[in-house]
């Protein structure tokens, strides 16, 4: 997730460098020929360029709104995961008796829940599992095509076992089970966002219209200054390109990019909180890198 400390302009320019180069070459070539060369005879009403620009604006407004909605939903879901993780350990801490065996179950739950957060983050980003996750699964001899779901199953199995061992009140058992169900629901929401692709045709249409605007814009501008004509021919399409690319970044919040939901940072926060609640030593948190984003 981008932070307010510093935003890398160079990073953003690199992402649109091909468009910048194409638009820049077109603006300088056509702007010069339209001012001094044979293209000076071509005249296209500026109202047509204004119409195309208005159409692009409406399409981009919808696109940006929908993209931000997906990005914000992802952040809300992970906010719920933070709260439900703390609630899960708090409920177990209150409902279990004060004994060494119950303490073992509590710490085991806290460790497994923190690993669940890291596992879900890695699964959504489709990157190799972190050493912490790989070590946990290897140590406990666990494997599954859907590792986060497997860990929730173990949560439920241990809850049934603890209910028999410690004679937990059925009402209390239902409360803990409801918290696990909410975690499963959050996992499903994340998977839905990840697997629902924004229509590619919509992006192609917007990009095509931006280049149409770039093509006709210099022929509708006044020819009093070649510099102003080149600048406007370059600047207007580039602004639309930047807005479009920003929307593309936000529409996929689990792609291991600087604009992602900071799942790793949230997972570290969850791990630190719930291990402390369970009475175990919180892990040493690595220092955040001095970058313009957190993951």
Coordinates of C-alpha atoms in Angstrom, one line a residue:
X1 CA 0.0 0.0 0.0
X2 CA 1.3 3.5 -0.8
X3 CA 2.2 5.6 2.2
X4 CA 2.2 9.3 2.6
X5 CA 5.9 9.5 3.2
X6 CA 7.0 9.5 -0.3
X7 CA 5.6 8.4 -3.7
X8 CA 8.0 7.3 -6.4
X9 CA 7.1 9.4 -9.5
X10 CA 9.8 7.4 -11.4
X11 CA 8.0 4.2 -10.7
X12 CA 4.8 5.5 -12.1
X13 CA 6.6 7.0 -15.2
X14 CA 8.2 3.6 -15.9
X15 CA 4.8 2.0 -16.0
X16 CA 3.5 4.3 -18.7
X17 CA 6.8 5.0 -20.5
X18 CA 5.6 3.4 -23.8
X19 CA 2.5 5.6 -23.9
X20 CA 4.5 8.7 -23.0
X21 CA 7.0 7.9 -25.8
X22 CA 4.3 7.3 -28.4
X23 CA 2.3 10.4 -27.4
X24 CA 5.4 12.5 -27.2
X25 CA 6.6 11.5 -30.7
X26 CA 3.1 12.0 -32.2
X27 CA 2.7 15.4 -30.5
X28 CA 6.0 16.8 -31.8
X29 CA 5.7 15.4 -35.3
X30 CA 2.0 16.2 -36.0
X31 CA 2.2 19.5 -34.0
X32 CA 5.1 20.7 -36.2
X33 CA 3.6 19.5 -39.5
X34 CA 0.2 21.1 -38.6
X35 CA 1.9 24.4 -37.8
X36 CA 4.4 24.6 -40.6
X37 CA 3.8 21.7 -43.1
X38 CA 1.1 20.3 -45.4
X39 CA -1.2 19.2 -42.5
X40 CA -2.0 22.8 -41.9
X41 CA -4.9 22.6 -44.3
X42 CA -6.6 19.9 -42.2
X43 CA -9.2 21.4 -39.8
X44 CA -11.3 19.3 -37.4
X45 CA -13.8 21.1 -35.2
X46 CA -12.6 21.3 -31.6
X47 CA -16.1 20.4 -30.5
X48 CA -15.4 16.8 -31.8
X49 CA -12.3 16.5 -29.6
X50 CA -14.3 17.9 -26.7
X51 CA -17.0 15.3 -27.3
X52 CA -14.5 12.5 -27.3
X53 CA -12.8 13.9 -24.2
X54 CA -16.2 14.1 -22.4
X55 CA -16.9 10.5 -23.3
X56 CA -13.5 9.4 -21.9
X57 CA -14.1 11.3 -18.7
X58 CA -17.4 9.6 -18.1
X59 CA -15.9 6.1 -18.8
X60 CA -12.9 6.8 -16.6
X61 CA -15.1 8.1 -13.8
X62 CA -17.0 4.8 -13.8
X63 CA -13.8 2.8 -14.1
X64 CA -12.1 4.6 -11.3
X65 CA -15.1 4.3 -9.0
X66 CA -15.4 0.6 -9.6
X67 CA -11.7 0.0 -9.1
X68 CA -11.6 2.0 -5.9
X69 CA -14.6 0.1 -4.6
X70 CA -12.7 -3.2 -5.2
X71 CA -9.6 -1.8 -3.5
X72 CA -11.5 -0.5 -0.5
X73 CA -13.5 -3.7 -0.1
X74 CA -10.2 -5.6 0.1
X75 CA -9.0 -3.3 2.8
X76 CA -12.3 -3.6 4.7
X77 CA -12.1 -7.4 4.6
X78 CA -8.6 -7.4 6.0
X79 CA -9.7 -5.0 8.7
X80 CA -12.3 -7.6 9.6
X81 CA -9.6 -10.3 9.6
X82 CA -7.6 -8.3 12.1
X83 CA -10.6 -7.9 14.4
X84 CA -11.8 -11.5 14.2
X85 CA -8.3 -12.8 14.8
X86 CA -8.1 -10.9 18.1
X87 CA -11.7 -11.8 19.0
X88 CA -10.9 -15.5 18.4
X89 CA -8.0 -15.6 20.9
X90 CA -9.9 -13.4 23.4
X91 CA -12.9 -15.7 23.4
X92 CA -10.7 -18.8 23.9
X93 CA -8.8 -17.1 26.6
X94 CA -12.0 -16.4 28.5
X95 CA -13.7 -19.7 27.8
X96 CA -10.9 -22.1 28.6
X97 CA -10.0 -23.1 32.1
X98 CA -6.7 -22.0 33.8
X99 CA -4.5 -25.0 33.2
X100 CA -1.3 -25.9 31.4
X101 CA -3.2 -28.1 28.9
X102 CA -5.6 -25.3 28.1
X103 CA -2.7 -22.8 27.8
X104 CA -1.1 -25.2 25.2
X105 CA -4.3 -25.1 23.1
X106 CA -4.5 -21.3 23.4
X107 CA -0.9 -20.8 22.2
X108 CA -1.4 -23.3 19.5
X109 CA -4.5 -21.4 18.2
X110 CA -2.6 -18.1 18.3
X111 CA 0.3 -19.6 16.3
X112 CA -2.0 -21.3 13.8
X113 CA -4.1 -18.1 13.3
X114 CA -1.1 -16.0 12.6
X115 CA 0.2 -18.6 10.1
X116 CA -3.3 -18.5 8.5
X117 CA -2.9 -14.8 7.9
X118 CA 0.5 -15.2 6.3
X119 CA -0.7 -18.2 4.2
X120 CA -3.8 -16.3 3.0
X121 CA -1.7 -13.3 1.9
X122 CA 0.8 -15.5 0.0
X123 CA -2.0 -17.5 -1.6
X124 CA -3.8 -14.3 -2.8
X125 CA -0.6 -12.9 -4.2
X126 CA 0.3 -16.3 -5.8
X127 CA 3.8 -16.1 -4.6
X128 CA 5.9 -18.9 -3.0
X129 CA 5.0 -19.4 0.6
X130 CA 7.2 -17.5 3.1
X131 CA 9.8 -19.5 5.1
X132 CA 7.6 -19.1 8.2
X133 CA 4.6 -20.7 6.5
X134 CA 6.7 -23.4 4.9
X135 CA 8.3 -24.3 8.2
X136 CA 5.0 -24.5 10.0
X137 CA 3.4 -26.8 7.5
X138 CA 6.5 -29.0 7.3
X139 CA 6.8 -29.2 11.1
X140 CA 3.2 -30.3 11.5
X141 CA 3.2 -32.5 8.4
X142 CA 0.4 -30.6 6.7
X143 CA -0.4 -30.2 3.1
X144 CA -3.4 -29.1 1.0
X145 CA -4.3 -27.4 -2.3
X146 CA -6.0 -24.7 -0.2
X147 CA -3.8 -24.2 2.8
X148 CA -5.8 -21.4 4.5
X149 CA -8.9 -23.5 4.4
X150 CA -7.0 -26.4 5.9
X151 CA -6.0 -24.3 8.9
X152 CA -9.5 -23.2 9.5
X153 CA -10.6 -26.9 9.5
X154 CA -8.0 -27.6 12.1
X155 CA -9.4 -24.6 14.1
X156 CA -12.8 -26.3 14.0
X157 CA -11.5 -29.7 14.9
X158 CA -9.6 -28.4 17.9
X159 CA -12.6 -26.5 19.0
X160 CA -14.7 -29.8 19.1
X161 CA -11.8 -31.5 20.9
X162 CA -11.5 -28.7 23.5
X163 CA -15.3 -28.8 24.0
X164 CA -15.1 -32.4 25.1
X165 CA -11.9 -32.1 27.1
X166 CA -12.9 -28.9 29.1
X167 CA -16.7 -29.2 28.9
X168 CA -17.1 -25.8 27.3
X169 CA -20.6 -24.5 27.4
X170 CA -22.4 -25.0 24.1
X171 CA -23.3 -21.3 23.8
X172 CA -19.6 -20.4 24.2
X173 CA -18.6 -23.0 21.6
X174 CA -21.1 -21.5 19.2
X175 CA -19.5 -18.0 19.7
X176 CA -16.1 -19.3 18.9
X177 CA -17.4 -21.2 15.9
X178 CA -19.1 -18.0 14.6
X179 CA -15.8 -16.2 14.7
X180 CA -14.1 -19.0 12.7
X181 CA -17.0 -18.8 10.2
X182 CA -16.4 -15.1 9.8
X183 CA -12.8 -15.8 9.1
X184 CA -13.9 -18.3 6.4
X185 CA -16.3 -15.7 5.0
X186 CA -13.5 -13.1 4.8
X187 CA -11.3 -15.6 3.0
X188 CA -14.0 -16.2 0.5
X189 CA -14.5 -12.5 -0.1
X190 CA -10.7 -12.2 -0.8
X191 CA -10.8 -15.1 -3.2
X192 CA -13.8 -13.5 -5.0
X193 CA -12.0 -10.2 -5.5
X194 CA -8.9 -12.0 -6.7
X195 CA -10.7 -14.3 -9.2
X196 CA -13.1 -11.8 -10.6
X197 CA -11.5 -10.1 -13.6
X198 CA -12.4 -6.6 -14.6
X199 CA -13.7 -6.7 -18.2
X200 CA -10.7 -6.3 -20.5
X201 CA -12.9 -4.9 -23.3
X202 CA -13.6 -1.9 -21.1
X203 CA -9.9 -1.1 -20.8
X204 CA -9.4 -1.5 -24.5
X205 CA -12.2 0.9 -25.3
X206 CA -10.9 3.6 -23.0
X207 CA -7.4 3.2 -24.3
X208 CA -8.6 3.4 -27.9
X209 CA -10.6 6.5 -27.3
X210 CA -7.6 8.2 -25.6
X211 CA -5.6 7.6 -28.8
X212 CA -8.5 8.8 -30.9
X213 CA -8.5 12.0 -28.9
X214 CA -4.7 12.3 -29.3
X215 CA -5.1 11.9 -33.1
X216 CA -7.7 14.6 -33.7
X217 CA -6.8 17.1 -31.0
X218 CA -4.0 19.0 -32.8
X219 CA -6.2 19.6 -35.9
X220 CA -8.7 21.5 -33.8
X221 CA -6.3 23.7 -31.9
X222 CA -5.3 27.2 -32.8
X223 CA -2.1 27.5 -34.8
X224 CA -0.7 30.6 -33.1
X225 CA 2.0 28.8 -31.1
X226 CA 3.6 25.5 -32.1
X227 CA 4.9 25.0 -28.6
X228 CA 1.4 25.3 -27.0
X229 CA 0.0 23.0 -29.6
X230 CA 2.6 20.3 -29.0
X231 CA 2.2 20.7 -25.2
X232 CA -1.6 20.4 -25.2
X233 CA -1.5 17.4 -27.7
X234 CA 0.9 15.7 -25.3
X235 CA -0.5 16.8 -21.9
X236 CA -4.3 16.0 -22.4
X237 CA -3.9 12.3 -23.5
X238 CA -1.2 11.7 -20.8
X239 CA -3.5 12.9 -18.1
X240 CA -6.2 10.5 -19.2
X241 CA -3.6 7.7 -19.5
X242 CA -2.4 8.4 -15.9
X243 CA -6.0 8.2 -14.5
X244 CA -6.6 5.0 -16.4
X245 CA -3.5 3.4 -15.2
X246 CA -4.3 4.4 -11.6
X247 CA -7.6 2.7 -11.9
X248 CA -5.9 -0.5 -13.3
X249 CA -3.7 -0.6 -10.2
X250 CA -6.5 -0.3 -7.7
X251 CA -8.8 -2.9 -9.4
X252 CA -6.4 -5.7 -8.4
X253 CA -5.4 -5.3 -4.7
X254 CA -3.7 -8.7 -4.4
X255 CA -1.1 -8.5 -7.2
X256 CA 2.1 -8.0 -5.1
X257 CA 2.4 -4.3 -6.2
X258 CA 3.0 -1.2 -4.2
X259 CA -0.8 -0.4 -4.4
X260 CA -1.7 -3.7 -2.8
X261 CA -3.5 -4.1 0.5
X262 CA -0.7 -4.3 3.1
X263 CA -1.4 -7.9 4.0
X264 CA 2.1 -8.8 5.2
X265 CA 2.1 -5.8 7.6
X266 CA -1.4 -6.6 8.8
X267 CA -0.4 -10.2 9.4
X268 CA 2.6 -9.1 11.4
X269 CA 0.4 -6.9 13.5
X270 CA -2.1 -9.8 14.1
X271 CA 0.7 -12.1 15.0
X272 CA 2.2 -9.7 17.5
X273 CA -1.2 -8.9 19.1
X274 CA -2.6 -12.5 19.4
X275 CA 0.7 -14.1 20.6
X276 CA 0.8 -11.5 23.4
X277 CA -2.8 -12.1 24.2
X278 CA -2.1 -15.9 24.5
X279 CA 0.7 -15.3 26.9
X280 CA 3.5 -16.3 24.5
X281 CA 6.5 -14.2 23.6
X282 CA 5.7 -12.0 20.6
X283 CA 8.0 -12.5 17.6
X284 CA 10.6 -9.9 16.8
X285 CA 9.2 -7.8 14.0
X286 CA 11.6 -6.9 11.2
X287 CA 12.2 -3.2 10.6
X288 CA 10.1 -1.7 7.8
X289 CA 12.1 -0.8 4.7
X290 CA 12.5 2.8 3.9
X291 CA 10.3 2.8 0.8
X292 CA 7.2 4.7 -0.4
X293 CA 5.0 1.7 0.2
X294 CA 4.4 -1.2 2.6
X295 CA 3.3 -4.8 1.8

